Short mmCIF file of C-alpha atoms in Angstrom, two decimals:
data_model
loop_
_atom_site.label_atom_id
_atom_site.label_comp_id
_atom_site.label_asym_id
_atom_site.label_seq_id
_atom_site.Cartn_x
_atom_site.Cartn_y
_atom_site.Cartn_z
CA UNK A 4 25.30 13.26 26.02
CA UNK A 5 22.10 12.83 24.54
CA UNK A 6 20.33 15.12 26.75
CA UNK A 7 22.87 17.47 26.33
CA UNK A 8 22.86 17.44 22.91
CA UNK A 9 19.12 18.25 23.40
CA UNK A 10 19.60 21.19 26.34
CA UNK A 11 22.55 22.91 24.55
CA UNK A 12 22.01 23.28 20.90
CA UNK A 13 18.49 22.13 19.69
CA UNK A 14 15.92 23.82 21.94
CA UNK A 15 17.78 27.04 22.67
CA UNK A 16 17.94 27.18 18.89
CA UNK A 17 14.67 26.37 18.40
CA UNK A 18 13.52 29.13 21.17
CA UNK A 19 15.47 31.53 19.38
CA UNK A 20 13.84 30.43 16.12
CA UNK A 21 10.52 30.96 17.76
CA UNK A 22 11.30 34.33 19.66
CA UNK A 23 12.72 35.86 16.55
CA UNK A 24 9.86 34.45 13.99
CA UNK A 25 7.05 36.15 16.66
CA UNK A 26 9.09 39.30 17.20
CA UNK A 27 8.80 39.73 12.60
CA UNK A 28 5.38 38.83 12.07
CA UNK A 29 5.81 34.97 11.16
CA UNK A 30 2.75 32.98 9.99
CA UNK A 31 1.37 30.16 11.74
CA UNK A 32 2.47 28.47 8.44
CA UNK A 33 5.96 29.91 8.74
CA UNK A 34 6.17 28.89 12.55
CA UNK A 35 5.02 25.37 11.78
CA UNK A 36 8.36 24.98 9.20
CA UNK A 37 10.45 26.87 11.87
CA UNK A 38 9.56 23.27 14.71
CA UNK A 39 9.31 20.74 12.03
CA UNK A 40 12.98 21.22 11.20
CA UNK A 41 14.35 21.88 14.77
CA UNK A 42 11.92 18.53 15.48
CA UNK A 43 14.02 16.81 12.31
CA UNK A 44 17.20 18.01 13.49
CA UNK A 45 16.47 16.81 17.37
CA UNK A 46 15.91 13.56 15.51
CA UNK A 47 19.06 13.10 13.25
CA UNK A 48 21.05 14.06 16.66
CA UNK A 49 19.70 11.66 18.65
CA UNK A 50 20.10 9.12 16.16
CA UNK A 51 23.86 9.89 15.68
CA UNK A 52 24.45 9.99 19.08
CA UNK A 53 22.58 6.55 20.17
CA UNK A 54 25.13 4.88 17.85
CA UNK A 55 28.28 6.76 18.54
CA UNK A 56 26.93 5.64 22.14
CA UNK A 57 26.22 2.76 21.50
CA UNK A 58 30.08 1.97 19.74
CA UNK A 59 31.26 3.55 22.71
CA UNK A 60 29.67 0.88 25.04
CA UNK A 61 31.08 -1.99 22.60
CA UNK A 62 34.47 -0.43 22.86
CA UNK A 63 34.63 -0.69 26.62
CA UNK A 64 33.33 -3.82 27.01
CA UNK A 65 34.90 -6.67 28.07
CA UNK A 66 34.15 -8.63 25.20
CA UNK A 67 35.39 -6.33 22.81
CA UNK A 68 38.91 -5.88 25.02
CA UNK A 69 39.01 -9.69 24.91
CA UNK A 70 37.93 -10.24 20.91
CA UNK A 71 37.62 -7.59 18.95
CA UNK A 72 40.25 -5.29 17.56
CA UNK A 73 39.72 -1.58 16.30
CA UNK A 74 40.90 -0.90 12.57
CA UNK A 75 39.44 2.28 11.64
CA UNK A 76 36.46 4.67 11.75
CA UNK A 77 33.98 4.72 9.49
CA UNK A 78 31.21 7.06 8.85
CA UNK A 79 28.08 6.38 6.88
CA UNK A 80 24.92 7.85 5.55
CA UNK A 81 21.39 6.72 6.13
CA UNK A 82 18.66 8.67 4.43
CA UNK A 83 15.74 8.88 6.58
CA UNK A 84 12.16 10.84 7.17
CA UNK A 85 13.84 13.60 8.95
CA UNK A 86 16.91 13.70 6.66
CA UNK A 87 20.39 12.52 6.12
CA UNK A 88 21.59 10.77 9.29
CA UNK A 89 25.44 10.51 9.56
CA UNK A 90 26.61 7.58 11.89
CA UNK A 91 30.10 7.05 12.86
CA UNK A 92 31.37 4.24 13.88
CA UNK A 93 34.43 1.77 14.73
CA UNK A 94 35.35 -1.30 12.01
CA UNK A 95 36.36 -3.76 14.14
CA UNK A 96 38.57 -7.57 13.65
CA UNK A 97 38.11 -10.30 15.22
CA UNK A 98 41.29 -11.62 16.96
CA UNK A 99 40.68 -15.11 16.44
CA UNK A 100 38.54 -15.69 13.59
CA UNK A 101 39.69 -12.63 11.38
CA UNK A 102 36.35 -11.72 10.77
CA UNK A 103 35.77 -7.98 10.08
CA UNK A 104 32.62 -6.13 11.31
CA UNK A 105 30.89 -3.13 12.19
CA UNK A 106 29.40 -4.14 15.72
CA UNK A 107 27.50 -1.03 16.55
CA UNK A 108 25.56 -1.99 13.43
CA UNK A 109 24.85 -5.52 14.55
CA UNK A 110 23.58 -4.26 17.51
CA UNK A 111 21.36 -1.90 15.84
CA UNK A 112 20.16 -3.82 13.56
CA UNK A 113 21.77 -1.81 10.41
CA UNK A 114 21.60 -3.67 7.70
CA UNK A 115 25.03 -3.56 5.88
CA UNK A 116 24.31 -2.16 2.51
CA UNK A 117 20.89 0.39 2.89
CA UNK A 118 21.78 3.33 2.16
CA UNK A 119 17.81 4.50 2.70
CA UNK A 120 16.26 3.87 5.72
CA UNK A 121 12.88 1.12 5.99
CA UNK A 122 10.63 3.15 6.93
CA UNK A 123 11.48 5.95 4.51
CA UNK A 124 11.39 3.07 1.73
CA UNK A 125 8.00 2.37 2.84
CA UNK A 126 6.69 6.04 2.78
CA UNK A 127 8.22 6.31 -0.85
CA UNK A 128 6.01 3.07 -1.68
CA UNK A 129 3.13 4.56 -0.20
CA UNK A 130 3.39 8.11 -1.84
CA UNK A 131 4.00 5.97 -5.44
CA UNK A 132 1.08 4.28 -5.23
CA UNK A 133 -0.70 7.75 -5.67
CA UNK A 134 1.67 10.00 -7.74
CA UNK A 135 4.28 9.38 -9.82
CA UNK A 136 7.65 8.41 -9.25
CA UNK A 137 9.22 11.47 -9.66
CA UNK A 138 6.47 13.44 -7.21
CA UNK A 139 6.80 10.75 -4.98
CA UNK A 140 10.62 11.17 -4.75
CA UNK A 141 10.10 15.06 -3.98
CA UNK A 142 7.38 14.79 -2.04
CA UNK A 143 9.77 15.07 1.41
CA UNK A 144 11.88 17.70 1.29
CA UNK A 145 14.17 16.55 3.92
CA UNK A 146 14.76 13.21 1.86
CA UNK A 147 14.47 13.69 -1.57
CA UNK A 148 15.27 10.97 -4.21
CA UNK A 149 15.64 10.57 -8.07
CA UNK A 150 12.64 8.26 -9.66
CA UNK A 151 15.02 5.71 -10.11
CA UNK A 152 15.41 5.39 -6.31
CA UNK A 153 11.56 5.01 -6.10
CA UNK A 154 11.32 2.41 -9.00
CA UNK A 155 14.04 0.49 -6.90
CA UNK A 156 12.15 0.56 -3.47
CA UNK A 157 8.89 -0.76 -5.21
CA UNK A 158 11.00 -3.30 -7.05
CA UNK A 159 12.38 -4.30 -3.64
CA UNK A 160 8.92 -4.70 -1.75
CA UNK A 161 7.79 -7.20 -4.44
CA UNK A 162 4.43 -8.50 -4.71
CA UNK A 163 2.74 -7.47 -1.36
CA UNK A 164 -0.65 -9.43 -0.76
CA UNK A 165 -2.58 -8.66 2.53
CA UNK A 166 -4.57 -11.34 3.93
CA UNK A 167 -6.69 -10.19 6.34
CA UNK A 168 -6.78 -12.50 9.94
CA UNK A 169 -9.77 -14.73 10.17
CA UNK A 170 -9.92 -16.75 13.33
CA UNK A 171 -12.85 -18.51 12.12
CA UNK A 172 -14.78 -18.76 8.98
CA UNK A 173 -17.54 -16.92 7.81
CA UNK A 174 -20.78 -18.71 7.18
CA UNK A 175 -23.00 -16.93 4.46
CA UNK A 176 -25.45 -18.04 2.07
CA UNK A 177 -24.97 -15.72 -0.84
CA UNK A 178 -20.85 -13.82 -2.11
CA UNK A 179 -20.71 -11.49 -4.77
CA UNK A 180 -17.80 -11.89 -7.18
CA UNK A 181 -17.23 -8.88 -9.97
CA UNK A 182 -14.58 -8.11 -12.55
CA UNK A 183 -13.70 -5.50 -14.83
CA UNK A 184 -10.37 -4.38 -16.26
CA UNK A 185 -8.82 -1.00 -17.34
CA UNK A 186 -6.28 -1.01 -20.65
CA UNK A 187 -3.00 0.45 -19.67
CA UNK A 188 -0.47 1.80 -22.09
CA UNK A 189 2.82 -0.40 -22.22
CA UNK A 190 6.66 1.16 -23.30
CA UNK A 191 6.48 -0.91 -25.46
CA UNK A 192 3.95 0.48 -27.22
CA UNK A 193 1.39 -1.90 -26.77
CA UNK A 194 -1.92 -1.64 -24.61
CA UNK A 195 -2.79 -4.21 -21.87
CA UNK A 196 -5.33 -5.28 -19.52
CA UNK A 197 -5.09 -4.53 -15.61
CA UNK A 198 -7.84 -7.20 -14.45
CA UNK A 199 -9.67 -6.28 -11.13
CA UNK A 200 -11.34 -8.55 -9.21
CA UNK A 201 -13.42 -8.58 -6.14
CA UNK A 202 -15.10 -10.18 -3.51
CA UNK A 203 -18.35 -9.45 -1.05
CA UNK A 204 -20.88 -10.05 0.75
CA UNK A 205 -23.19 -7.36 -0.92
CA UNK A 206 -24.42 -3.90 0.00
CA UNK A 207 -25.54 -2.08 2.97
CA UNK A 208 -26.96 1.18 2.44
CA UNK A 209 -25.86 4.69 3.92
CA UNK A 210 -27.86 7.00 3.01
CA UNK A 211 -28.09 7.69 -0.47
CA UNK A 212 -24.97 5.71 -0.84
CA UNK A 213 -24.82 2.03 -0.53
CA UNK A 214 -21.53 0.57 0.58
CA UNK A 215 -20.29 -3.14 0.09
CA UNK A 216 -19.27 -4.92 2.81
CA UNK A 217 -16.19 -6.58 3.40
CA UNK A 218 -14.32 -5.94 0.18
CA UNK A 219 -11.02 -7.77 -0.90
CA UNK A 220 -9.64 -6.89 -3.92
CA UNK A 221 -6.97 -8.73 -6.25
CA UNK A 222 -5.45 -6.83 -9.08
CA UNK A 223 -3.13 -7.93 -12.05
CA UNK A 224 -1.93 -6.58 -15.64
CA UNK A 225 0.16 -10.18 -16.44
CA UNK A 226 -1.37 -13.14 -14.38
CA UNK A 227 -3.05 -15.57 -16.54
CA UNK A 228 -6.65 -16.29 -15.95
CA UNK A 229 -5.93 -20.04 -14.03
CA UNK A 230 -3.47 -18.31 -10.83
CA UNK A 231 -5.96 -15.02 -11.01
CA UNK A 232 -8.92 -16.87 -10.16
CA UNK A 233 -7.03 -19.64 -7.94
CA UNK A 234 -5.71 -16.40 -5.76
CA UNK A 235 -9.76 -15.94 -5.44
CA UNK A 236 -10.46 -19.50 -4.97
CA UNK A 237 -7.68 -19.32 -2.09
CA UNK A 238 -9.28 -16.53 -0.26
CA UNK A 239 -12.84 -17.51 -0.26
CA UNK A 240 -11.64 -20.97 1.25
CA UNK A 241 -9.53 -19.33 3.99
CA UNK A 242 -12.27 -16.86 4.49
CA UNK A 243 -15.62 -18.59 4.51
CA UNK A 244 -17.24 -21.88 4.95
CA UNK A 245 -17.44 -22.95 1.56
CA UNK A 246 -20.28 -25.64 2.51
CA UNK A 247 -22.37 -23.32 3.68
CA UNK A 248 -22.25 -21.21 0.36
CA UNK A 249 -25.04 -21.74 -1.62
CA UNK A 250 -24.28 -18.98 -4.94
CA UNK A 251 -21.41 -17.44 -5.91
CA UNK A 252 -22.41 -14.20 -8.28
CA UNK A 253 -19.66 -13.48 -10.69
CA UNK A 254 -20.73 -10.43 -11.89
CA UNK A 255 -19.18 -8.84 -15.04
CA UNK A 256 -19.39 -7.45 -19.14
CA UNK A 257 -19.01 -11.18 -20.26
CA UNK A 258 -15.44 -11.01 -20.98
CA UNK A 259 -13.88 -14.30 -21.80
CA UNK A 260 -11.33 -14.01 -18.85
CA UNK A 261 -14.58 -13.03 -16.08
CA UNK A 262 -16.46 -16.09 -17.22
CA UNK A 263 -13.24 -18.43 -16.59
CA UNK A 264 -14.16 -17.94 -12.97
CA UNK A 265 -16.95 -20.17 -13.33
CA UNK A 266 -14.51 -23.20 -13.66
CA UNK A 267 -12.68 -22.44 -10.46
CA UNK A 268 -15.29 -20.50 -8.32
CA UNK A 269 -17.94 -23.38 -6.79
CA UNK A 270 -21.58 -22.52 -7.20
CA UNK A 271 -20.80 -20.05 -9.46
CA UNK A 272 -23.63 -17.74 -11.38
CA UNK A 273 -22.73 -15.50 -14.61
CA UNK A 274 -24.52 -12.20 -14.34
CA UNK A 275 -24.08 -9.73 -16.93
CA UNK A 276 -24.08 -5.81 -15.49
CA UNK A 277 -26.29 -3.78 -16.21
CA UNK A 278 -23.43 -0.55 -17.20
CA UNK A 279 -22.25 -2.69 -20.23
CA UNK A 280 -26.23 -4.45 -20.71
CA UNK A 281 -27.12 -0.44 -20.94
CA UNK A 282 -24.31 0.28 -22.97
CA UNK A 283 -25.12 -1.94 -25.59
CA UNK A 284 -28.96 -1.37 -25.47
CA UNK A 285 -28.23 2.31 -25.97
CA UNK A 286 -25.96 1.31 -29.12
CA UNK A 287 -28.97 -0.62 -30.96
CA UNK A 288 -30.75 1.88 -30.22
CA UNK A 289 -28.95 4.68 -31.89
CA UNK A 290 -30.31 7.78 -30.19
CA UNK A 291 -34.36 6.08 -30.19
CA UNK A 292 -35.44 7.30 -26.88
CA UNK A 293 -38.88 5.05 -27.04
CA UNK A 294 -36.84 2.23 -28.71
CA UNK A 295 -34.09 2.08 -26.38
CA UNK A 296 -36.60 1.77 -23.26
CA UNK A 297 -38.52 -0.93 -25.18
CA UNK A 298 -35.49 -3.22 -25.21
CA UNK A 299 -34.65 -2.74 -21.78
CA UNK A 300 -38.14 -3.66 -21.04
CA UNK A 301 -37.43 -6.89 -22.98
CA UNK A 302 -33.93 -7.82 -21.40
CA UNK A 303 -35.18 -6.54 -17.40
CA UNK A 304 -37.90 -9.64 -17.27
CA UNK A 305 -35.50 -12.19 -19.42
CA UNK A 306 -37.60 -12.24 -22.49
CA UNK A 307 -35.63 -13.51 -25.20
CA UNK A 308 -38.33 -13.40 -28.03
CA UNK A 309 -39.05 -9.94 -26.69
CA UNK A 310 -35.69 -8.73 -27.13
CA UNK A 311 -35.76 -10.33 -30.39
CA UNK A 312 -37.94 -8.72 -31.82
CA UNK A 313 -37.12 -5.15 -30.61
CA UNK A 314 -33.54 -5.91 -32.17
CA UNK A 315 -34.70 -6.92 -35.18
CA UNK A 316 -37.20 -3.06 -34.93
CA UNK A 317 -33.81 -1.60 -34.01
CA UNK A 318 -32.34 -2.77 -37.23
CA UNK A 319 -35.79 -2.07 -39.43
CA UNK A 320 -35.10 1.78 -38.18
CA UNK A 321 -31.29 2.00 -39.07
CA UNK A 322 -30.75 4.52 -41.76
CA UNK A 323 -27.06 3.29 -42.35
CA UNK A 324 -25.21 0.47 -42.80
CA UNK A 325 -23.30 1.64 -40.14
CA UNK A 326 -25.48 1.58 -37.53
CA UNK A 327 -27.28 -1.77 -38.88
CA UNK A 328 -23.93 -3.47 -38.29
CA UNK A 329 -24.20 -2.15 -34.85
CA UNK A 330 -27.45 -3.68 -34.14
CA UNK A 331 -25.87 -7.25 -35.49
CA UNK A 332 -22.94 -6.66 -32.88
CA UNK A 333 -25.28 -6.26 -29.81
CA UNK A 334 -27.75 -8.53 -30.88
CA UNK A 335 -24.69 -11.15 -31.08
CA UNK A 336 -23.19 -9.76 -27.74
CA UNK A 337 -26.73 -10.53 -25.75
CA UNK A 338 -27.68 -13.48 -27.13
CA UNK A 339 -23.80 -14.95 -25.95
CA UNK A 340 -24.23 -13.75 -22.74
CA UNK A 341 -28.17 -14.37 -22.34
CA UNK A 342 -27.99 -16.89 -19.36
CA UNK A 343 -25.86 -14.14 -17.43
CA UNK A 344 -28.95 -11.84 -18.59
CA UNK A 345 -31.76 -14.09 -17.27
CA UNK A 346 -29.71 -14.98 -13.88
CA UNK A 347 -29.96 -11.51 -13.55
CA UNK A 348 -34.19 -11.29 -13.88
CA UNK A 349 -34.38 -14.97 -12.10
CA UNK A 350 -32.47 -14.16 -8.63
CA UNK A 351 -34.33 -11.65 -6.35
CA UNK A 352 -30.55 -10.96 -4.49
CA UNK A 353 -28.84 -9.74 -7.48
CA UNK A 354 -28.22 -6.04 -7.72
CA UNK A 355 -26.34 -3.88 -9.71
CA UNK A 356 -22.89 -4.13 -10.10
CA UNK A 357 -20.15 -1.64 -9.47
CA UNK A 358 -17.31 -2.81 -11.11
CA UNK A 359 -16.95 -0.04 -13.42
CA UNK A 360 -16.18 2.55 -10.98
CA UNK A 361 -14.09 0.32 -8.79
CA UNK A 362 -11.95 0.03 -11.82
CA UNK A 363 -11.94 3.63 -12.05
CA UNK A 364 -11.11 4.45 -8.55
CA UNK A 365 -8.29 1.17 -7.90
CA UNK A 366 -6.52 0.80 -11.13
CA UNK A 367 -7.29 3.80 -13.38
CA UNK A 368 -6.52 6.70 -11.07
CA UNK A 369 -2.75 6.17 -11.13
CA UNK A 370 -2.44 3.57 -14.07
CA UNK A 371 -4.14 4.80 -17.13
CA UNK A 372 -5.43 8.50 -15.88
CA UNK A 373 -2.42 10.51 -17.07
CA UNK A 374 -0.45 9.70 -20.16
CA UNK A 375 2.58 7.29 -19.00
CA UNK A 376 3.83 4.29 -20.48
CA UNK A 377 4.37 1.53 -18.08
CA UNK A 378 6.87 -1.84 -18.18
CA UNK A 379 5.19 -4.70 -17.54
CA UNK A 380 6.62 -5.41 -13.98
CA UNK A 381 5.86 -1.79 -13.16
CA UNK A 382 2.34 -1.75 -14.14
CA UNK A 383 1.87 -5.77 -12.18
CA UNK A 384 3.42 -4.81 -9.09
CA UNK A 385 1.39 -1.34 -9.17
CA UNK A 386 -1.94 -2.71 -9.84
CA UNK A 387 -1.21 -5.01 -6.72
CA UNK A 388 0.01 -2.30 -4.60
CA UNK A 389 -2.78 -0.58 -5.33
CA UNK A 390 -5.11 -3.72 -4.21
CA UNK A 391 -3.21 -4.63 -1.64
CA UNK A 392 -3.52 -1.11 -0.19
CA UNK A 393 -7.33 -1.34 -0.83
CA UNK A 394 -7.45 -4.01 1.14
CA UNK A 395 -5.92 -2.64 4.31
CA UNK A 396 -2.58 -3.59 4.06
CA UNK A 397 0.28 -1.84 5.84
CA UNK A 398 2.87 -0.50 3.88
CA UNK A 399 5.30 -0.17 6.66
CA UNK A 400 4.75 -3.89 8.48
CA UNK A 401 4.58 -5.15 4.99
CA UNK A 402 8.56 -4.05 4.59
CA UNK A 403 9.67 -5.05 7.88
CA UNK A 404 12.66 -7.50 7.34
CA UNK A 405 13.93 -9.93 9.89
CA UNK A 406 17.24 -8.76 10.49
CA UNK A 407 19.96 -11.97 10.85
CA UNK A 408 23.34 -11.08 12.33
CA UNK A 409 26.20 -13.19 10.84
CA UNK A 410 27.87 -12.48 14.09
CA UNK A 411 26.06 -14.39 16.42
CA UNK A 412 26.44 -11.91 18.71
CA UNK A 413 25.61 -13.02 22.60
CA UNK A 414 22.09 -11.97 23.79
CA UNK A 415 24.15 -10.88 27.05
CA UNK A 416 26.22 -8.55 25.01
CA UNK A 417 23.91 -6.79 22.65
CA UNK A 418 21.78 -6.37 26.29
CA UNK A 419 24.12 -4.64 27.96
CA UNK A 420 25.36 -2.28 25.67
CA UNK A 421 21.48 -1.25 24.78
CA UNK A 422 21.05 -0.78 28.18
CA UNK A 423 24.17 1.46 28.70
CA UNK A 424 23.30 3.50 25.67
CA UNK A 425 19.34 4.13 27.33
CA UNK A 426 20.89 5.31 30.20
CA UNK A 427 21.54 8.88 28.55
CA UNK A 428 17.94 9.11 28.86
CA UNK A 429 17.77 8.19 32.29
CA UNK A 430 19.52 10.97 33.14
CA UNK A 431 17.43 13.25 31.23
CA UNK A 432 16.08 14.69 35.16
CA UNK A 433 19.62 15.92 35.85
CA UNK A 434 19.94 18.76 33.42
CA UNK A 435 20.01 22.21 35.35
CA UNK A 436 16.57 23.74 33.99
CA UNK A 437 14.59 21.02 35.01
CA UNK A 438 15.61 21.97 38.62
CA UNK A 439 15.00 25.76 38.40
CA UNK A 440 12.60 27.08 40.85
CA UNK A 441 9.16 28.15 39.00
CA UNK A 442 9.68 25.90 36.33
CA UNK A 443 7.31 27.94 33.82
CA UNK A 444 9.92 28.46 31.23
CA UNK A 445 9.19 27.02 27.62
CA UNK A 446 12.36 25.34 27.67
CA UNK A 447 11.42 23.37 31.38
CA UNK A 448 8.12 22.66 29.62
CA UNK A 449 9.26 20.94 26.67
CA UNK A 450 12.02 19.03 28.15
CA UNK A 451 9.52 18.14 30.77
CA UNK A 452 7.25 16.94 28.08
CA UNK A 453 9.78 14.87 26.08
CA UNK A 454 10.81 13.41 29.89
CA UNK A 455 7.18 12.00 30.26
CA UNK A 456 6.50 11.51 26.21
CA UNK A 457 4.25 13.64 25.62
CA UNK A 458 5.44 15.45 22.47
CA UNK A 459 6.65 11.80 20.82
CA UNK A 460 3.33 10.57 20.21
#
């Protein structure tokens, strides 16, 4: 039936689509939108029919004759990629037991109360991790949903964390920790950190770029600082051999919450960046060309009496009050973070650090970029998508649920009527065209080609 379904209605269609878009002067574009939907609708048929075919197998089954009694019909929508997908289907009782069931279901692995499909959950969690809700929800137009709908699948797939395999440990000398954070407006009015931290093993250049290698990011707007850097801790130990690590670089702007690392992280080193170093420098200096490179001088070989005394020039040159309170604030803010600014001059395999922009390109492209004002669950489980992503991590395995049948259906059983419903494709040799003499028609092409799979890749 299948294969009729396929002969009779979709492909002639399709042809007719085709023949009639070439014969007014269709676009390529136009042509394109013409096999995507006769491709969509193929799908939803085939679908429909396995499990009406399917049902149909259970109903003539012994089993079934021997346990099961029909009650009713039901029919039921699934929202998927290609569209709504309509599936009818017998509600069955079980003569002994009394247990009511939809069997075709349990041998399908439907779960009971999905309404969207998983893999169409998955592509809506994918497409919100770059746009908003509401764009994400539109963004198929052969299964749209509300933003509500979106919010629910991202609530559903939870905290997803990709660790990546590692049949044995890495053995390095020298990993590169650095942190940063973005502030991301609240509903509540309020403004919050997203934290971001990372992991390396330092940079490799490519051309004028260089790129770090073997990144792992971890991302959070409402862990506190102890499970944070205990998620790190975890993934260095399942990751590398932590014997054979001699430093352990945690790279950062001195923030309180970066330099708790250094009680979890073993063989830790503070190193200030240079982006907020500059920043500050640049502050003191209050527009001083001369001044400003004078400092940096100082700080770049670790010489505190140096950078001393240019602070104290800085603050001999400051026409306001203003800006002499701004010297006292960097002065204060180098001087607290001066052993981060000397491991920085002492190490010859430090090098600049990039957290800034990783900040930028992870958590502020689609959490603080555009005015929005998050929940805090929202903005949590979005930073982590957005790491977990980063790092790899696939969407659509992540989502995978095992299914468990309450039925305890036999293996035998759920065999044998799978195997009776793939026979429709067996037979897929047997419809008339495919025996025509020539064979050059489009139609005996593409039903040749979906016979030996090679338009479903």
């Amino acid at each position: 039936m299948i294969v009729r379904e396929i002969y009779e209605k979709i492909i002639i269609e399709l042809e007719k689509q085709i023949v009639e878009g070439m014969l007014s002067g269709s676009s390529f574009s136009e042509l394109a939108t013409a096999v995507h939907e006769g491709v969509s609708k193929l799908g939803i048929k085939i679908l429909e029919q396995i499990v009406e075919d399917a049902d149909k197998a259970f109903i003539d089954s012994a089993d079934r004759k021997r346990q099961w009694q029909i009650v009713r019909k039901d029919t039921r929508g699934v929202l998927t990629a290609m569209g709504q997908v309509n599936i009818a289907r017998n509600y069955y009782r079980h003569k002994k037991t009394g247990t009511y069931a939809y069997l075709a279901d349990e041998v399908l692995k439907l779960p009971a109360y999905d309404r969207i499909d998983e893999g169409l959950k998955a592509d809506l969690v994918l497409k919100a991790s770059g746009m908003s809700y509401s764009k994400a929800g539109k963004a198929n137009r052969y299964a749209e949903v509300s933003r509500q709908t979106v919010m629910k699948c991202i609530r559903e797939a939870g905290t997803l964390v990709h660790a990546p395999e590692c049949h044995e440990k890495k053995r390095i000398s020298v990993l590169y920790v650095e942190a940063d954070e973005d502030h991301v407006a609240h509903q509540d009015g309020r403004n919050r950190q997203a934290k971001l931290v990372y992991v390396h093993e330092g940079a490799k250049r490519n051309g004028k770029r260089c790129e770090l290698q073997n990144v792992h990011y971890f991302a959070t707007t409402k862990t506190d600082n102890e499970t944070l850097w205990t998620e790190v801790l975890d993934y260095i130990e399942r990751t590398y051999e932590i014997e054979q690590i001699e430093r352990i670089y945690i790279a950062g702007d001195g923030a309180g919450w970066i330099k708790a690392g250094q009680n979890y992280l073993p063989k830790s080193i503070p190193i200030l960046d240079t982006y907020h170093r500059n920043k500050y420098v640049r502050k003191a200096s209050g527009g001083d060309d001369l001044q400003m490179r004078r400092l940096l001088d100082a700080l770049q070989v670790g010489d505190r009496s140096a950078t001393a005394k240019e602070l104290k020039a800085c603050y001999e040159k400051a026409e306001t009050e203003g800006q002499r309170k701004k010297v006292l604030e960097v002065r204060s803010y180098l001087f607290e973070n001066w052993k981060s600014i000397e491991n920085a001059t002492k190490y010859p395999d430090v090098f600049g650090c990039s957290a800034e922009g990783h900040v930028s390109h992870v958590l502020s492209e689609r959490l603080s970029s555009r005015p929005m004002g998050w929940s805090l669950t929202g903005s949590d489980q979005m930073s982590r998508l957005r790491a977990f992503i980063f790092n790899g991590g696939n969407i659509h395995e992540a989502l995978k649920k095992p299914y468990e049948s309450k039925l305890r259906l036999t293996k035998r059983t759920v065999h044998n009527i799978r195997k009776r419903v793939m026979k429709g494709f067996e037979n897929i040799g047997n419809i008339p065209v495919l025996q025509m003499s020539g064979r050059t028609s489009r139609t005996y092409l593409t039903l040749r080609g979906i016979q030996h799979g090679s338009l479903l890749c």
